[in-house]
Coordinates of N, CA and C in Angstrom, one line a residue:
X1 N 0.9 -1.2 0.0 CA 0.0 0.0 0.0 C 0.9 1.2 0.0
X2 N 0.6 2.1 -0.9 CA 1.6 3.1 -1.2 C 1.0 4.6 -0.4
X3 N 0.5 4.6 0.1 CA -0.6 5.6 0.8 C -1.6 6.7 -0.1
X4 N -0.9 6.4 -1.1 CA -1.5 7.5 -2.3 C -3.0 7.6 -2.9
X5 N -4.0 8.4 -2.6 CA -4.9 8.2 -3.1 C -5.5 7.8 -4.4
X6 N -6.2 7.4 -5.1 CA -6.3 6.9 -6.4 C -6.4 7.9 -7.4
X7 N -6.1 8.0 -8.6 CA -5.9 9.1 -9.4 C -7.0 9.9 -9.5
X8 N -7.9 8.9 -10.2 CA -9.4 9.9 -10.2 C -9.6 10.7 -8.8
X9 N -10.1 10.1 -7.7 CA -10.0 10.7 -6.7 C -9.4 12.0 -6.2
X10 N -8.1 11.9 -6.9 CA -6.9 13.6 -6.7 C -7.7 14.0 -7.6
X11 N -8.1 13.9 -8.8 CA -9.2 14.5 -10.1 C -9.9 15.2 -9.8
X12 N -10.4 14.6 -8.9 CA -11.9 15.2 -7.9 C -11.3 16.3 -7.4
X13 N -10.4 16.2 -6.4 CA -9.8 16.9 -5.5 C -9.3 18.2 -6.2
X14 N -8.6 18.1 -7.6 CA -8.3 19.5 -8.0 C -9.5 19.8 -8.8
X15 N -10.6 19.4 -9.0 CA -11.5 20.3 -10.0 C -12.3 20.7 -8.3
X16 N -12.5 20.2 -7.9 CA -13.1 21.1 -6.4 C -12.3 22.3 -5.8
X17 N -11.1 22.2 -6.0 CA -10.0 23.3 -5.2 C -9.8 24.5 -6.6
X18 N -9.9 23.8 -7.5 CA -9.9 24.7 -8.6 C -11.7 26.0 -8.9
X19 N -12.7 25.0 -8.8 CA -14.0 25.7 -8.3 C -13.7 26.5 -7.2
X20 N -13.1 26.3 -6.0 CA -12.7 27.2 -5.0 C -11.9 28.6 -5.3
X21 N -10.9 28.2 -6.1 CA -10.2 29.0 -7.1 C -11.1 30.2 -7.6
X22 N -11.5 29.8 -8.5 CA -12.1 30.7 -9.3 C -12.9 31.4 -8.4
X23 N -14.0 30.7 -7.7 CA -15.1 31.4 -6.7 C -14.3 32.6 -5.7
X24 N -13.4 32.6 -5.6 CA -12.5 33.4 -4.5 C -11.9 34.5 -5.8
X25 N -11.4 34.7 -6.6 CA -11.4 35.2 -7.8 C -12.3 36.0 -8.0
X26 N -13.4 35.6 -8.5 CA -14.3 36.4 -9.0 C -15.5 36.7 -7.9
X27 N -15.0 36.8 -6.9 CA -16.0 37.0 -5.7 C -17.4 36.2 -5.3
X28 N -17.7 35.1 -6.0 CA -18.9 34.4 -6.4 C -18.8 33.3 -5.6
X29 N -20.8 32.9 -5.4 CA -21.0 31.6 -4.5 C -20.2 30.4 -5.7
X30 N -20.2 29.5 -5.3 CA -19.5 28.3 -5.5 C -20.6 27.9 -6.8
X31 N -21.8 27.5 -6.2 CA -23.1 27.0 -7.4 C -22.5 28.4 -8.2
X32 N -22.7 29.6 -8.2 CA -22.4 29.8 -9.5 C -21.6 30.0 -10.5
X33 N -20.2 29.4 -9.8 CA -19.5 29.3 -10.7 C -19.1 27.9 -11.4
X34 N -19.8 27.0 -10.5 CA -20.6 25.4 -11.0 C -21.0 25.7 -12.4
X35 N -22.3 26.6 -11.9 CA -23.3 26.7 -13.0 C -22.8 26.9 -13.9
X36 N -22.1 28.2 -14.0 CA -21.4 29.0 -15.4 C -20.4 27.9 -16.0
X37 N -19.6 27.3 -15.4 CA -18.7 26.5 -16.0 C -19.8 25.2 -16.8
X38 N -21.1 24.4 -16.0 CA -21.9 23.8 -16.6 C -21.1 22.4 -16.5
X39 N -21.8 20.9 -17.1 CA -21.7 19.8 -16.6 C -20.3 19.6 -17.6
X40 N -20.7 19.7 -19.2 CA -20.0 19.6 -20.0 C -18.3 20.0 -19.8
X41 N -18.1 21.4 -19.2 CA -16.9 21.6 -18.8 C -16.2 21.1 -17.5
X42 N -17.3 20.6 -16.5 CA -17.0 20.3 -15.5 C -16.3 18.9 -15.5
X43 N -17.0 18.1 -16.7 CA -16.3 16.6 -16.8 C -14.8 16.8 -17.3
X44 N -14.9 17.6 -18.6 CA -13.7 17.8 -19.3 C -12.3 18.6 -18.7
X45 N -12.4 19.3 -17.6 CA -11.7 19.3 -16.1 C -11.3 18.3 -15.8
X46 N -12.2 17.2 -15.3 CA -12.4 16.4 -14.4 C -11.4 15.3 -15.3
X47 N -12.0 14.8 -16.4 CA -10.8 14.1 -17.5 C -9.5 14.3 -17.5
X48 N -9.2 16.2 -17.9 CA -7.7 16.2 -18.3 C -7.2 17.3 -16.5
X49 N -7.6 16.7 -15.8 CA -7.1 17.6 -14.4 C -5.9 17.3 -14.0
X50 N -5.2 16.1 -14.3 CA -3.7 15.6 -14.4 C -2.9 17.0 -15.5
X51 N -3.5 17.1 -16.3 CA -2.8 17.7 -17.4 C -3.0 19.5 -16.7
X52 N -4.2 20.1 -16.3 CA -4.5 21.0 -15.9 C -3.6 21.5 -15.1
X53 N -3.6 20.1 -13.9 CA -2.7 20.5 -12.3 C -0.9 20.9 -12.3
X54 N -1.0 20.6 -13.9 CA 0.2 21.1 -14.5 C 0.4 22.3 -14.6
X55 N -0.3 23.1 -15.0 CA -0.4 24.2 -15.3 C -0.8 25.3 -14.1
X56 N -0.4 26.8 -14.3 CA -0.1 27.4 -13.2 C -1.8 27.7 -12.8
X57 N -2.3 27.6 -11.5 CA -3.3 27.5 -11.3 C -4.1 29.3 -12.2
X58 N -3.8 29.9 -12.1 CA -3.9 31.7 -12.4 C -4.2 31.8 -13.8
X59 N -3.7 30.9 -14.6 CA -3.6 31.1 -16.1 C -4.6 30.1 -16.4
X60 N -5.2 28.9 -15.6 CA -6.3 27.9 -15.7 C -7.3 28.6 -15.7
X61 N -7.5 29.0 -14.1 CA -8.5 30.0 -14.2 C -8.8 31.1 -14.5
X62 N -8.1 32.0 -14.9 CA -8.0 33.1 -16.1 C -9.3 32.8 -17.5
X63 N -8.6 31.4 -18.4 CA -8.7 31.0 -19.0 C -10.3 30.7 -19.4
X64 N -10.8 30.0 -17.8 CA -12.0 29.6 -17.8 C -12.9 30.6 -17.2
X65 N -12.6 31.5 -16.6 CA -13.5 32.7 -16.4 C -13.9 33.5 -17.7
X66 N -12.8 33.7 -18.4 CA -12.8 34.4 -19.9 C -14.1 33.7 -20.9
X67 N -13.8 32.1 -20.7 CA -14.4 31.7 -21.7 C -15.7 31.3 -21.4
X68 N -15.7 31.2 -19.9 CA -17.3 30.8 -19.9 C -18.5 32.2 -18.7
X69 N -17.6 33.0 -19.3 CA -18.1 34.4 -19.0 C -18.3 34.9 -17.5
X70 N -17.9 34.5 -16.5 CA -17.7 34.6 -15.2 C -17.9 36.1 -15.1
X71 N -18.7 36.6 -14.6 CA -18.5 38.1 -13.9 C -18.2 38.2 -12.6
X72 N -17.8 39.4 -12.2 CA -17.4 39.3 -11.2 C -18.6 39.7 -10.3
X73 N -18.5 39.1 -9.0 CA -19.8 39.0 -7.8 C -19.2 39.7 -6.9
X74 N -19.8 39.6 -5.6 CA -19.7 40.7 -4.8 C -19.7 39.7 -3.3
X75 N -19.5 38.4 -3.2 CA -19.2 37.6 -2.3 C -17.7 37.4 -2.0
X76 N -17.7 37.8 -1.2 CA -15.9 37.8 -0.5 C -16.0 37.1 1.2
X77 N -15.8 36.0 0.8 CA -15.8 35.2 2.4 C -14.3 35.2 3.0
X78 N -13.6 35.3 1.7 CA -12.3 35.7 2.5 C -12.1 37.0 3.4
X79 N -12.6 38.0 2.9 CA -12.2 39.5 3.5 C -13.1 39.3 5.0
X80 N -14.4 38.6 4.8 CA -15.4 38.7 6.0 C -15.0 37.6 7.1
X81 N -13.8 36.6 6.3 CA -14.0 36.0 7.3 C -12.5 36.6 9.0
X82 N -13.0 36.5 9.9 CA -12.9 36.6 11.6 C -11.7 35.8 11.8
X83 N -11.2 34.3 11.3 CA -10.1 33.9 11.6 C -9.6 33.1 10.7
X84 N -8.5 32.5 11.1 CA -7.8 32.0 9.5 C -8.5 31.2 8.7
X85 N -8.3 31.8 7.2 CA -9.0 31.4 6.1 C -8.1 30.1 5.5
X86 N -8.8 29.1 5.4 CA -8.5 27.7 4.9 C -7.8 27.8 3.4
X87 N -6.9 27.2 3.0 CA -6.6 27.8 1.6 C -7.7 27.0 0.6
X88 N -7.3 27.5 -0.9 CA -8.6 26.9 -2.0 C -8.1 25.1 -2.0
X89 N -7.2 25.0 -1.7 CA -6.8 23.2 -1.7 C -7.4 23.1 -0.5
X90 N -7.4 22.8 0.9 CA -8.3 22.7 2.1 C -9.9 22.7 1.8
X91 N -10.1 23.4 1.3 CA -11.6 23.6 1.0 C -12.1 22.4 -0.3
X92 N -11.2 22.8 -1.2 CA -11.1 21.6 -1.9 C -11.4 19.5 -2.1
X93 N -10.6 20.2 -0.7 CA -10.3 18.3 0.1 C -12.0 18.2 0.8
X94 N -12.5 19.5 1.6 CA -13.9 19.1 2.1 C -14.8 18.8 1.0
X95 N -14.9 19.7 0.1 CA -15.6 18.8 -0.7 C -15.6 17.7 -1.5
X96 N -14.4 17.6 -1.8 CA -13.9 16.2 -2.2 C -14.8 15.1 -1.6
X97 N -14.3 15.1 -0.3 CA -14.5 14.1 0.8 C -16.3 13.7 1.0
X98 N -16.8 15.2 0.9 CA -18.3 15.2 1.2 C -19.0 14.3 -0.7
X99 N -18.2 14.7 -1.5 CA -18.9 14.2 -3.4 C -18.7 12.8 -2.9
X100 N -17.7 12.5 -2.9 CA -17.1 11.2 -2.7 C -18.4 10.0 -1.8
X101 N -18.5 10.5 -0.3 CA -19.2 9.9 0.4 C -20.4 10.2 0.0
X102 N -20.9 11.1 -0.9 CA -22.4 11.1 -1.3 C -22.5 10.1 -2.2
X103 N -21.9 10.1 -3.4 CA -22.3 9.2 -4.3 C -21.6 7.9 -4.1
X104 N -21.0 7.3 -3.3 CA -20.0 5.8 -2.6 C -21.9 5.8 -2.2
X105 N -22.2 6.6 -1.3 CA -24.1 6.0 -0.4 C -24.8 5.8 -1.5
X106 N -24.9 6.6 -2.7 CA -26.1 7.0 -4.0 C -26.1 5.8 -4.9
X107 N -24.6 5.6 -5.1 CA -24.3 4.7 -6.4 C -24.3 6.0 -7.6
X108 N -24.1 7.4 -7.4 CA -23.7 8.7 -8.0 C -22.7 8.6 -8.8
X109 N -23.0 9.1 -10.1 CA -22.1 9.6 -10.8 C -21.3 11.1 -10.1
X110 N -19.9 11.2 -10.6 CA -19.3 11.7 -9.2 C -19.3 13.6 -9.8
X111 N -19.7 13.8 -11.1 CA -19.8 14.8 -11.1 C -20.9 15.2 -11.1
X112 N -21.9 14.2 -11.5 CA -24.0 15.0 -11.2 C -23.5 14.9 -9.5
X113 N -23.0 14.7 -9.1 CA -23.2 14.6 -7.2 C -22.3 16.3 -6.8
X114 N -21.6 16.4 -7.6 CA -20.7 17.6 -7.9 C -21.9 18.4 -8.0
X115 N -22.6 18.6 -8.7 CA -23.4 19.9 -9.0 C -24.2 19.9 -8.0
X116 N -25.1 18.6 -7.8 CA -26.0 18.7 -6.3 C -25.1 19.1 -5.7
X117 N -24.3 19.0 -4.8 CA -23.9 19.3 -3.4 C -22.9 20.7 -3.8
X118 N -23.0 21.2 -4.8 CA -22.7 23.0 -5.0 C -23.7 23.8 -5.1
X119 N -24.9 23.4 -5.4 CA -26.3 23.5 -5.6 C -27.3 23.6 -4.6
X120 N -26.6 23.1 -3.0 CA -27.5 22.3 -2.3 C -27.1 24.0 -1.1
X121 N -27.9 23.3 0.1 CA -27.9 24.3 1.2 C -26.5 24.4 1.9
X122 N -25.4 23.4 2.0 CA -24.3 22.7 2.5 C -23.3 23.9 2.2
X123 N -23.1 23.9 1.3 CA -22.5 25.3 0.3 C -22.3 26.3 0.9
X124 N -22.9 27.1 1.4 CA -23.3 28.1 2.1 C -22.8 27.9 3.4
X125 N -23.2 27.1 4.0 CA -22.2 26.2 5.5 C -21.1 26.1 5.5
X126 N -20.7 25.1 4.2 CA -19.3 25.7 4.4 C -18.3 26.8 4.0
X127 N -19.1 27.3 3.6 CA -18.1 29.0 2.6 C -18.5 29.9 3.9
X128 N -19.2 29.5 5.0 CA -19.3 30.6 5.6 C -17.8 30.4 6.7
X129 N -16.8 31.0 6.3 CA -15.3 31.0 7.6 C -15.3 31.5 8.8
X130 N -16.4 31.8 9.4 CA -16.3 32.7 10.3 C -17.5 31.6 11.5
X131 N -17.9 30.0 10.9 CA -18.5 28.8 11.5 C -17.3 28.3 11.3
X132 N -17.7 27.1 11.9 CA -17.2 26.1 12.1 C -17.7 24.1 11.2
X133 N -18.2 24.4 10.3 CA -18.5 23.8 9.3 C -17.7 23.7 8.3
X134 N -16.5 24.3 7.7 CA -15.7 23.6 6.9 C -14.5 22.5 7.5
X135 N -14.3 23.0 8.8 CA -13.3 22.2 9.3 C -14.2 21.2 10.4
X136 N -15.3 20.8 10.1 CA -16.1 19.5 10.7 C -15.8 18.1 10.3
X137 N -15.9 16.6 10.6 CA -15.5 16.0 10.5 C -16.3 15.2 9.2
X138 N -15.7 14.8 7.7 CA -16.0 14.2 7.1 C -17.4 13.7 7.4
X139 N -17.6 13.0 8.0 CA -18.8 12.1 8.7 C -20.0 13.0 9.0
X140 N -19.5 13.5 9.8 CA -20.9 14.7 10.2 C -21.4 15.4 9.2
X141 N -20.6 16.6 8.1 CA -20.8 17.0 7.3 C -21.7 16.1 5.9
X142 N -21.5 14.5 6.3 CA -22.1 13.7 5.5 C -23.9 13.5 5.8
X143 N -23.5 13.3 7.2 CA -24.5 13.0 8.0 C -25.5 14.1 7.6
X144 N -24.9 15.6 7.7 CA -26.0 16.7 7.7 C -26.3 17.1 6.4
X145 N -25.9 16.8 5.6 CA -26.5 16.9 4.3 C -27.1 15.8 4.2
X146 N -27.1 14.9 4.6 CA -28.2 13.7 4.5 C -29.5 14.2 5.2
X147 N -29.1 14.6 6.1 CA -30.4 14.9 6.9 C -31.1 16.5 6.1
X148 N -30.2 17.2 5.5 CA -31.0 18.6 5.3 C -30.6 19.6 5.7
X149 N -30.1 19.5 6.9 CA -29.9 20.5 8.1 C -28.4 20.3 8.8
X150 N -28.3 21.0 9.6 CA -26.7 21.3 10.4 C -27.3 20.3 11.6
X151 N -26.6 19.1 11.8 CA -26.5 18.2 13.4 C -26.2 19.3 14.7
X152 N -27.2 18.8 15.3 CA -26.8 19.6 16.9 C -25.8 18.4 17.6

């Protein structure tokens, strides 16, 4: 056992840190820079993201703001947030972890599970830095998007 996660898996892991990217960029919620990128570009990420994660992250997302028309928004969770702000790879890895365990439970294709859970209420829980929901434990964060709601 080499400890290394499986390739697809890191796949996952940089087209989610990369969505974080951009969203921190262009000041925007996460769904909509989901949205604007759309399913078709989101796979085609997801395919060549070996070949992507090569490339300087700034000039990726440059690239894909330009072409799939990104404006800029007026959501800044970094500026608002109260204590240290998680980098776009950190954030990355939570969602990773949360697509992953949704569609492992669903039998989910791993990028329609991608759009639900950018889509969903969760999103907003965790982009807010100033809670304590991005740095929650895998499990729980699974748990409460199963249920709907935030676990007491």
């Amino acid at each position: 056992m080499t400890g290394r996660e499986p390739q697809r898996e890191n796949d996952l892991f940089f087209l989610c840190s990369l969505i974080e990217y951009i969203s921190r960029k262009t000041m925007n919620h996460r769904d909509v820079v989901v949205n604007a990128l759309g399913k078709q570009e989101l796979l085609h990420i997801f395919d060549y993201a070996d070949v992507y994660h090569c490339e300087n992250i700034d000039k990726v997302s440059d690239e894909l703001i330009h072409k799939h028309h990104i404006e800029q928004g007026d959501f800044d969770n970094v500026a608002a947030a109260r204590y240290s702000v998680p980098s776009h790879w950190d954030i990355g890895r939570v969602y990773q972890r949360l697509i992953l365990d949704i569609a492992n439970a669903t039998a989910s294709d791993w990028i329609d599970t991608l759009i639900t859970v950018y889509n969903s209420w969760i999103t907003h829980k965790i982009d807010n830095y100033n809670s304590s929901m991005y740095y929650e434990n895998p499990s729980y964060l699974f748990e409460s998007y199963k249920a709907g709601t935030v676990l007491a």
